[in-house]
CSV table of C-alpha atoms and ligand atoms in Angstrom, one decimal:
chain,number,residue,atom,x,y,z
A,1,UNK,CA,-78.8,-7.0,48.3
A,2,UNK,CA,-79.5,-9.2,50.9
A,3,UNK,CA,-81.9,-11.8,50.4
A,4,UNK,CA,-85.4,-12.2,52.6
A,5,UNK,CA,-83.8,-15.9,53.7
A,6,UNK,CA,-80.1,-14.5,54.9
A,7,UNK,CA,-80.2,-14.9,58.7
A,8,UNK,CA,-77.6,-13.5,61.2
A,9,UNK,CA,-76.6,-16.6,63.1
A,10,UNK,CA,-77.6,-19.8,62.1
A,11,UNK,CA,-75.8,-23.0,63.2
A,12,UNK,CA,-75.4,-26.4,61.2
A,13,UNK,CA,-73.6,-29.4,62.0
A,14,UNK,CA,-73.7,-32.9,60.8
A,15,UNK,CA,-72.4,-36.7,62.5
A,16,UNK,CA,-72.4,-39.6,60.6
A,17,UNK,CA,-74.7,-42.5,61.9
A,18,UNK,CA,-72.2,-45.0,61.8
A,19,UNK,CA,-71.2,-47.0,64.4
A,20,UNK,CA,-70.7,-46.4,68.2
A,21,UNK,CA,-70.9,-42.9,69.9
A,22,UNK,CA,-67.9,-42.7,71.8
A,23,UNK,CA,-66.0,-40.4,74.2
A,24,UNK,CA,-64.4,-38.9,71.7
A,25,UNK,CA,-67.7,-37.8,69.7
A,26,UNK,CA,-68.9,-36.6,73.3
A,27,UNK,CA,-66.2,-34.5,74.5
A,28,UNK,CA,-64.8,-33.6,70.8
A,29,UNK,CA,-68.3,-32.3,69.4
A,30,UNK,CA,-71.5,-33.2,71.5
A,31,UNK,CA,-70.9,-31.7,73.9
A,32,UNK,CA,-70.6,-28.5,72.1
A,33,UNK,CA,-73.4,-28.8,70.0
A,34,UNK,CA,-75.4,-29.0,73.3
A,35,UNK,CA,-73.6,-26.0,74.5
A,36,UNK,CA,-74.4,-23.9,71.5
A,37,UNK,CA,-77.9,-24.6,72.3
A,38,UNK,CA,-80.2,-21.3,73.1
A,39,UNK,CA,-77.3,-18.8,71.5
A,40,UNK,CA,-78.2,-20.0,68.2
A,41,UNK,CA,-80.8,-21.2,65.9
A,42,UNK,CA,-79.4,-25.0,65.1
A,43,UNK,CA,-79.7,-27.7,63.1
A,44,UNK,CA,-78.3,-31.0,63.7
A,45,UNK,CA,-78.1,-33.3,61.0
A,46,UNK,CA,-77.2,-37.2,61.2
A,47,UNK,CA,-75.7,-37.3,57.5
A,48,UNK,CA,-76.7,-40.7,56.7
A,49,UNK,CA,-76.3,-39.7,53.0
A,50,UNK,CA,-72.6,-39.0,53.5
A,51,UNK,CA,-72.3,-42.1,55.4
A,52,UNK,CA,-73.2,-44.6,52.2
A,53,UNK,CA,-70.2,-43.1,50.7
A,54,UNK,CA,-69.0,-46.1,52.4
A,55,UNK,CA,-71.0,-49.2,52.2
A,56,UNK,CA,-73.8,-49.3,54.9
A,57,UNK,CA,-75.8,-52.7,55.6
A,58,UNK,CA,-79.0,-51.5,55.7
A,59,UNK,CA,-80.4,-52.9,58.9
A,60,UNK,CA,-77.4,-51.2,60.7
A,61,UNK,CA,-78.0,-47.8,58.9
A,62,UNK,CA,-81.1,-47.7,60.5
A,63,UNK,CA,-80.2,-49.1,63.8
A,64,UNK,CA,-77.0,-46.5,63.9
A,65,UNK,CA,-79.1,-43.3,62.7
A,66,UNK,CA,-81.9,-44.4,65.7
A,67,UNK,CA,-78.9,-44.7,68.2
A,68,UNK,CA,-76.7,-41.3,67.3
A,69,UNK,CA,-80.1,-39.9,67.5
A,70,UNK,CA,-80.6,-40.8,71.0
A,71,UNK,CA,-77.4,-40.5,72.3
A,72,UNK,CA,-77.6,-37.1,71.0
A,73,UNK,CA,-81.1,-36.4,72.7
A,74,UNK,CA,-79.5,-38.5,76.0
A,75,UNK,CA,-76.8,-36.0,76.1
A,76,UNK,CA,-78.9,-32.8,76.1
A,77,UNK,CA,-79.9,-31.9,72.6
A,78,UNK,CA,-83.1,-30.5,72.8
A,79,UNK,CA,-85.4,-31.4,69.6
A,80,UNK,CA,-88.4,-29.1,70.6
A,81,UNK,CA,-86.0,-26.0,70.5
A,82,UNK,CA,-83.6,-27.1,68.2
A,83,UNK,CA,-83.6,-28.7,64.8
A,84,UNK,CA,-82.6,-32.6,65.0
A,85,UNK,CA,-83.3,-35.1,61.8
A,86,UNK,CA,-81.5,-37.1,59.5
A,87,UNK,CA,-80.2,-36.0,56.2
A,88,UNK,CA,-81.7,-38.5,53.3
A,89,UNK,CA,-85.0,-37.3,54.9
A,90,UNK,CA,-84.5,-33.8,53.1
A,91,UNK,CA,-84.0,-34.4,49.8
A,92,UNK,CA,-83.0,-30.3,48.8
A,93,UNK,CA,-79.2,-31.3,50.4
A,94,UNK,CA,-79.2,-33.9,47.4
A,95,UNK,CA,-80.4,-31.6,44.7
A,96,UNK,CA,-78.0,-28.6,46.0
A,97,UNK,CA,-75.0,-30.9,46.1
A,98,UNK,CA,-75.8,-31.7,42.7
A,99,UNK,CA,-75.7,-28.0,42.1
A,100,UNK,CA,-72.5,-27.9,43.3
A,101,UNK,CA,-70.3,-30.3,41.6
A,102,UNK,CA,-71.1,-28.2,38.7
A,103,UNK,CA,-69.2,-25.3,40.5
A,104,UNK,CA,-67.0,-27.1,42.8
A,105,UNK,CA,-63.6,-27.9,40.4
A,106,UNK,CA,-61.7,-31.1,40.0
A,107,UNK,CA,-58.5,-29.4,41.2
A,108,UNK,CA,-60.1,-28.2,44.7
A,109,UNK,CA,-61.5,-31.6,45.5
A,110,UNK,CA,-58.0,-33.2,44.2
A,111,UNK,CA,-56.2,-31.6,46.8
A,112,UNK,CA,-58.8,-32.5,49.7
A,113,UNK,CA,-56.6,-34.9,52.3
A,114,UNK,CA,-59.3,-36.9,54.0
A,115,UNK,CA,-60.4,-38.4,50.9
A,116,UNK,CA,-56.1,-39.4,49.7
A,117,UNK,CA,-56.7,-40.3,53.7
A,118,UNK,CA,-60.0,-42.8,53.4
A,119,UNK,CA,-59.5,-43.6,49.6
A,120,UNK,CA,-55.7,-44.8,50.1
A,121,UNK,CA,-53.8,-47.0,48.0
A,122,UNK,CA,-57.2,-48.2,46.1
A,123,UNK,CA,-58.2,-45.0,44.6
A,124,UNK,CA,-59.4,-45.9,41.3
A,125,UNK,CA,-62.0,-48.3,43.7
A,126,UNK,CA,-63.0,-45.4,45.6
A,127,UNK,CA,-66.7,-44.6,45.4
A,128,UNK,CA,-67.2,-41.4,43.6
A,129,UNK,CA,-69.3,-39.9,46.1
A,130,UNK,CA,-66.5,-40.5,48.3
A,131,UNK,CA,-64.8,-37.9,45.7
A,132,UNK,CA,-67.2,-35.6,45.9
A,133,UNK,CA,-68.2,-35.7,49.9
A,134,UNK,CA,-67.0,-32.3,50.6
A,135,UNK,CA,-69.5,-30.4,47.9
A,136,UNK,CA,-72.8,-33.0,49.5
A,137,UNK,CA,-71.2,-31.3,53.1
A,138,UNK,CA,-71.0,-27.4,51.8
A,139,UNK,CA,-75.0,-28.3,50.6
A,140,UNK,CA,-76.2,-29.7,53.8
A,141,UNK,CA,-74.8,-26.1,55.3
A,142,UNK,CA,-75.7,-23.8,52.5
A,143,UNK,CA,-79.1,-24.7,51.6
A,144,UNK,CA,-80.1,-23.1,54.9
A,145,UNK,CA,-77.5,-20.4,54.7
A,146,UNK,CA,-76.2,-21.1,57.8
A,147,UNK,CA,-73.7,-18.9,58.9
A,148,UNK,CA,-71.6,-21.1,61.6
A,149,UNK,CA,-70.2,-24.8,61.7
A,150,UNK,CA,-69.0,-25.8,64.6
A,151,UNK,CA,-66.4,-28.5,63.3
A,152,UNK,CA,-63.5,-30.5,64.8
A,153,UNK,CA,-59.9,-29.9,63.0
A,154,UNK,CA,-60.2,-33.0,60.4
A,155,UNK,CA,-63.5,-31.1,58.5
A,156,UNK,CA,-61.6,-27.5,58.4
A,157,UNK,CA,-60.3,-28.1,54.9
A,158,UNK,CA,-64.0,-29.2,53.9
A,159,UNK,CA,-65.3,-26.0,55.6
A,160,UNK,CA,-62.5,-24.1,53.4
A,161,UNK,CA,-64.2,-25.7,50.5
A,162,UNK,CA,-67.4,-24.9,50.8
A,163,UNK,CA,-66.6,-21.3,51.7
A,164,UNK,CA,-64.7,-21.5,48.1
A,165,UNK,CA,-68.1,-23.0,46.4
A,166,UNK,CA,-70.3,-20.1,48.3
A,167,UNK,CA,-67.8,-17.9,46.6
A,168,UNK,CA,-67.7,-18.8,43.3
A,169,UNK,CA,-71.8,-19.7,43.0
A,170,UNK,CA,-71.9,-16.0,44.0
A,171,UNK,CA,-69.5,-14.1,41.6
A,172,UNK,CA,-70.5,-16.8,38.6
A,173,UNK,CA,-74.2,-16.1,38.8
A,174,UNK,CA,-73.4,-12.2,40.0
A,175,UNK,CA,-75.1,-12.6,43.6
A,176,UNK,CA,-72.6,-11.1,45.5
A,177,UNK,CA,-74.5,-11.7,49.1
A,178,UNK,CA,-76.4,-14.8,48.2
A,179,UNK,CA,-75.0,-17.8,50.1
A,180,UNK,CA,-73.1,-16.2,53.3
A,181,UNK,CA,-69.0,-16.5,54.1
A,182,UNK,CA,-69.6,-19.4,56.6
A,183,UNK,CA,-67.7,-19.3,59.5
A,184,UNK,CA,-66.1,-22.3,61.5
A,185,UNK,CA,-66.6,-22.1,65.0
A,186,UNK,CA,-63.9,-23.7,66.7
A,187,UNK,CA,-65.0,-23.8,70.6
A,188,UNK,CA,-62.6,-23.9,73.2
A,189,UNK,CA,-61.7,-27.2,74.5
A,190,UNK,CA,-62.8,-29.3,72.0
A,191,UNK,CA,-60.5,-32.0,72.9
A,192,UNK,CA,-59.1,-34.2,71.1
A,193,UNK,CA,-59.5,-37.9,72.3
A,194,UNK,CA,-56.8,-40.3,71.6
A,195,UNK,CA,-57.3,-44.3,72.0
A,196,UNK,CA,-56.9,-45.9,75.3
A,197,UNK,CA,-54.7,-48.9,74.0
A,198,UNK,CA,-52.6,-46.2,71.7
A,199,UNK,CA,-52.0,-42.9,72.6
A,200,UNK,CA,-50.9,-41.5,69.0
A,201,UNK,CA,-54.1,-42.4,67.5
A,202,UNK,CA,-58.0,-41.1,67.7
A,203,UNK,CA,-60.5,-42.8,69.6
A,204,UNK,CA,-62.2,-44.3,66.8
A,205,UNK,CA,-65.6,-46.4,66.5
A,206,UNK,CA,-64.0,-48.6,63.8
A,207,UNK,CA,-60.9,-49.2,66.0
A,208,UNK,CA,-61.2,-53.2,66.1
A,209,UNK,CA,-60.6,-52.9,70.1
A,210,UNK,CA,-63.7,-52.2,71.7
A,211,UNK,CA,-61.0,-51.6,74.9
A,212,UNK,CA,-59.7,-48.6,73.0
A,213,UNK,CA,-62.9,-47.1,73.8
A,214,UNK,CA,-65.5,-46.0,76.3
A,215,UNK,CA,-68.9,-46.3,73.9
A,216,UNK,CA,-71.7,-43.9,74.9
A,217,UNK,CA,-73.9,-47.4,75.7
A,218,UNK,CA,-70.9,-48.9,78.0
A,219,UNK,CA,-72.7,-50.1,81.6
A,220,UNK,CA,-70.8,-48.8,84.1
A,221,UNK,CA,-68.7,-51.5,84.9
A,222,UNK,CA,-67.0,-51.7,81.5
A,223,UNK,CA,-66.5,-47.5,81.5
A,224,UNK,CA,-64.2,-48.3,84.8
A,225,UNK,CA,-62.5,-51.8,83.8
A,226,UNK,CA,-61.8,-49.9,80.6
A,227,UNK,CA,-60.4,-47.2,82.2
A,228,UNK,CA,-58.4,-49.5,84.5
A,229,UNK,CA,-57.1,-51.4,81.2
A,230,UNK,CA,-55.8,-47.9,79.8
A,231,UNK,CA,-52.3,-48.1,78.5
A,232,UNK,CA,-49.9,-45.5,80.9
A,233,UNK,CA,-46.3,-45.6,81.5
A,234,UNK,CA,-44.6,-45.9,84.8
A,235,UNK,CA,-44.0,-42.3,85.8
A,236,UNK,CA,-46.2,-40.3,88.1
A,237,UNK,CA,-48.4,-37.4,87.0
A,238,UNK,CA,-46.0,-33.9,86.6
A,239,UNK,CA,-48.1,-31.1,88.4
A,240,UNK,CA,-47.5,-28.6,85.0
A,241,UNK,CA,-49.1,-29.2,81.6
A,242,UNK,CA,-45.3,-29.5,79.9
A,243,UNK,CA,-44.8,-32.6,81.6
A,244,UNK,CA,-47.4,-34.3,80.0
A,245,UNK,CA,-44.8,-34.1,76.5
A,246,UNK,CA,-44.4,-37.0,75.1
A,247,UNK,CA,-46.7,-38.8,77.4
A,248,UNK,CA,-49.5,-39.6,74.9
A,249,UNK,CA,-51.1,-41.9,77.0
A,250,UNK,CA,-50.8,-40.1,80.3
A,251,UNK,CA,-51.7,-36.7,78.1
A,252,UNK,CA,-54.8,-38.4,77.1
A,253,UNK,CA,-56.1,-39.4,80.4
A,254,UNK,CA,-55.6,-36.2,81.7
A,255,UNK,CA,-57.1,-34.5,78.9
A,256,UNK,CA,-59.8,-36.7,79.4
A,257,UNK,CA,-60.0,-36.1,83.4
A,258,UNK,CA,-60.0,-32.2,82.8
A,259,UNK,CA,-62.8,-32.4,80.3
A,260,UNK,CA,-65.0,-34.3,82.4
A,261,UNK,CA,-65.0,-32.2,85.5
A,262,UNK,CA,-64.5,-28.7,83.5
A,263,UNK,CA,-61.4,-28.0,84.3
A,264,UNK,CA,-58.2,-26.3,82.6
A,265,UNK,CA,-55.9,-29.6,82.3
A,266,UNK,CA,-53.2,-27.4,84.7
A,267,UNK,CA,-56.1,-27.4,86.7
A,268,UNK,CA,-56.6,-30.7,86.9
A,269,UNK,CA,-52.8,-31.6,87.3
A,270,UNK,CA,-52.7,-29.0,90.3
A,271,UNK,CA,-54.9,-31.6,92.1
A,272,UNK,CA,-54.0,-34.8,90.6
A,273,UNK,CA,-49.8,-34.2,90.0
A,274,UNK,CA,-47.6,-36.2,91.8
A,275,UNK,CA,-50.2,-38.9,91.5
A,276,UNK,CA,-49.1,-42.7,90.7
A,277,UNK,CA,-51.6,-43.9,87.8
A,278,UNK,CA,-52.5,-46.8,90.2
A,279,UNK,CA,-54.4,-43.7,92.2
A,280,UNK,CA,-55.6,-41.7,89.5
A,281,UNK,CA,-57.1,-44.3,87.6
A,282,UNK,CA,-60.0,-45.0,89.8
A,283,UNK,CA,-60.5,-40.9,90.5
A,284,UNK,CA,-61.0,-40.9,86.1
A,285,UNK,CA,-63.2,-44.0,86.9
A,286,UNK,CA,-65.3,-42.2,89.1
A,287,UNK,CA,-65.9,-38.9,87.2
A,288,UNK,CA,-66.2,-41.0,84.1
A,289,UNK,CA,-68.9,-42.9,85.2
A,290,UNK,CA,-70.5,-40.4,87.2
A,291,UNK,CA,-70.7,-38.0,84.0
A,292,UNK,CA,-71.5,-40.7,81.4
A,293,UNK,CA,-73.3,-43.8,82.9
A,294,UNK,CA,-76.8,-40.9,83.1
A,295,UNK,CA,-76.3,-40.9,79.2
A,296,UNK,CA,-75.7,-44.5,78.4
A,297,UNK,CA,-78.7,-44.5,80.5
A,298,UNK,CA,-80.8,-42.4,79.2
A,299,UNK,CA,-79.9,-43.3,75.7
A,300,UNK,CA,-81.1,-47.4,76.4
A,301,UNK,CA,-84.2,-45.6,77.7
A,302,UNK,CA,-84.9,-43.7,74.7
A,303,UNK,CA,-83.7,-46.6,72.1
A,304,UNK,CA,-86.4,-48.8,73.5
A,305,UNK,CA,-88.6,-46.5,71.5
A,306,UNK,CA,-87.6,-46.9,68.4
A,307,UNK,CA,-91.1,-45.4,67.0
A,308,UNK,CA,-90.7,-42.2,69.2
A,309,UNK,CA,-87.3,-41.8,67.5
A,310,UNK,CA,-88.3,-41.9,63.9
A,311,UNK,CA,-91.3,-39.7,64.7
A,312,UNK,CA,-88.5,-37.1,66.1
A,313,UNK,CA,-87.0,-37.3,63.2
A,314,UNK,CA,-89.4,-37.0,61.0
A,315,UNK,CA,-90.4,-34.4,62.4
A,316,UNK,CA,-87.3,-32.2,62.3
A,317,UNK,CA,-86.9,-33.0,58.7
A,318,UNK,CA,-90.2,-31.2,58.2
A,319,UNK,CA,-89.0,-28.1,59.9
A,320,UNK,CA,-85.8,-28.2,58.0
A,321,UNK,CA,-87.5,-28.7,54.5
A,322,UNK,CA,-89.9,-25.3,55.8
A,323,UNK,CA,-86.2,-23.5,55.9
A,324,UNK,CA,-84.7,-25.1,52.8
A,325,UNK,CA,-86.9,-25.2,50.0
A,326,UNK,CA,-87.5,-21.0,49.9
A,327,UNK,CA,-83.2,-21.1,49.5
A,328,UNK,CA,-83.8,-24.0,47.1
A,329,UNK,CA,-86.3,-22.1,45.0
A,330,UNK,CA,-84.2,-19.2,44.5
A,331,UNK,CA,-81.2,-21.1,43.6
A,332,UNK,CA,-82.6,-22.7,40.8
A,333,UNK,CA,-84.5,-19.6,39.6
A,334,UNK,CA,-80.3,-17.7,39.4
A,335,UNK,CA,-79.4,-20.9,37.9
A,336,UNK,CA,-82.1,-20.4,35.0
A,337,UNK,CA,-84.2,-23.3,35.3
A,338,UNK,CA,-88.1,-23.2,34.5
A,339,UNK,CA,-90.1,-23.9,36.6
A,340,UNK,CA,-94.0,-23.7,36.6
B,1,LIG,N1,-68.1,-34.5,57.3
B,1,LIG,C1,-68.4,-34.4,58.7
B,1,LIG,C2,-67.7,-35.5,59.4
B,1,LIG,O1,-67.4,-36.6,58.9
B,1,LIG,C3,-69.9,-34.5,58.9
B,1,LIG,C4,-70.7,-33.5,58.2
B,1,LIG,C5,-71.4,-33.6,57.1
B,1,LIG,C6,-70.7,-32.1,58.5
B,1,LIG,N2,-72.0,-32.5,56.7
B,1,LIG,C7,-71.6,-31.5,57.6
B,1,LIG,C8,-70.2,-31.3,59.6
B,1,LIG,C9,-71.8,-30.1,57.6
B,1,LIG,C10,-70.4,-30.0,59.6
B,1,LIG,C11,-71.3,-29.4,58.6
B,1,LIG,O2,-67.5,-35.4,60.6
């Protein structure tokens, strides 16, 4: 039997308000979430919970969860039609994450790589909510049932997870259709954006380089100096993607180019092959800031606001809470607590 709160399509995605939003987050997710936009119902979360799995000065926490939210709104997430808050402000993710790490098993989170990845050599020093991320993450999407996460490559094995934890809360409380099989949405170019000091390693917000970057926030002179900066190596462009093979740096430039303008990256080398980097460089300065100065923009706009923000926020949360706690109620009814 299906349940009155099963939906057909419902989207959730989370980001963690830590930090600069950078190319990377743009082009690798952002821009998808936006695109996703009218097809689906969606909810997007800025999963501040997860990101105190990690120590978070407070004062920053707030200033980073006011500044994804922007940058989010600055590039074309629409709150009115669309679900936008941040996490801590619904407090049913907690209580259902609590929920599962009674069904989730040591074993399956044992074998989960980003936390051998972010725990490292100090394990036993490893906050155990770090541990137990992945079951806070299959809450935040199943207690709104939603049906598809649209996730970069890194959270697959925590979408696998929570798929598992659907599973099992079903067959061990015999609700075969409660929670729904959740599927990943993997969207087409997603793409993948590599530091521009280092080619075989992600564009990160914690790299210690801020030239490894382009920040959402960057003024439009920093975007192009750097994009002038970028590491390359002395070839020209090849005119075929198979060129780009063992070219991190030139691969990720390209990647980057194609993204911007909406083009296939043998597309873009059609045009641009044959190039020396000394005369692409300023054509990816252009598009980039033409495409992403707007949104730093925008975003300073919105961030002098701060009140508008939270009251965004707030009231997304609200909205969210309306589609949570019916999904909450029944879970603890299966589970067999009493309630009044
Ligand atoms: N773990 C994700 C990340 O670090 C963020 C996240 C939290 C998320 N909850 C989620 C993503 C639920 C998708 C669905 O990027």
């Amino acid at each position: 039997m299906t349940s009155a709160t099963n939906v057909e399509r419902r989207i959730f995605s989370g980001i963690q308000p830590t930090g600069n939003l950078t190319l990377g987050n743009y082009l690798g997710a952002i821009r998808n979430w936006v695109n996703l936009q009218g097809e689906y119902e969606c909810i997007y979360c800025l999963v501040d919970l997860h990101a105190i799995t990690l120590f978070q000065d407070p004062a920053e926490l707030r200033r980073n969860t006011r500044e994804v939210a922007a940058g989010l709104m600055a590039c074309g997430i629409d709150p009115k039609a669309n679900i936008l808050f941040n996490q801590s402000q619904n407090q049913d993710h907690a209580e259902l994450a609590w929920h599962f790490n009674c069904v989730a098993r040591m074993g399956w989170l044992n074998r989960m790589t980003q936390f051998k990845e972010k725990a490292g050599k100090n394990r036993e020093n490893a906050s155990t909510g770090l541990f137990v991320y992945p079951n806070l993450m299959a809450a935040d999407i199943l207690v709104y049932k939603a049906t598809h996460v649209p996730v970069g490559d890194d959270q697959k094995q925590h979408l696998e997870l929570a798929r598992d934890i659907a599973q099992k809360f079903n067959n061990d409380w015999d609700k075969p259709d409660f929670f729904p099989i959740i599927e990943p949405l993997i969207l087409g170019a997603a793409t993948r954006v590599m530091s521009l000091r280092d080619g075989s390693k992600k564009m990160s917000k914690s790299d210690p380089s801020d030239m490894s970057r382009i920040n959402m926030t960057d003024s439009e002179d920093a975007i192009a100096q750097k994009i002038r900066k970028a590491k390359t190596d002395p070839d020209a462009l090849p005119s075929e993607a198979e060129g780009l093979e063992g070219r991190a740096e030139a691969q990720n430039l390209v990647n980057i180019y194609a993204a911007l303008r909406g083009v296939t990256v043998d597309a873009a080398l059609g045009e641009i092959g044959g190039k020396q980097f000394s005369e692409f460089k300023p054509m990816l300065a252009e598009v980039a800031v033409t495409s992403l100065g707007p949104i730093g923009a925008e975003m300073q706009r919105l961030l002098q606001d701060p009140a508008e923000i939270d009251r965004v926020l707030n009231e997304g949360s609200e909205r969210a809470r309306a589609l949570s706690q019916p999904i909450l109620r029944e879970v603890r009814e299966i589970i067999g607590f009493v309630q009044g």
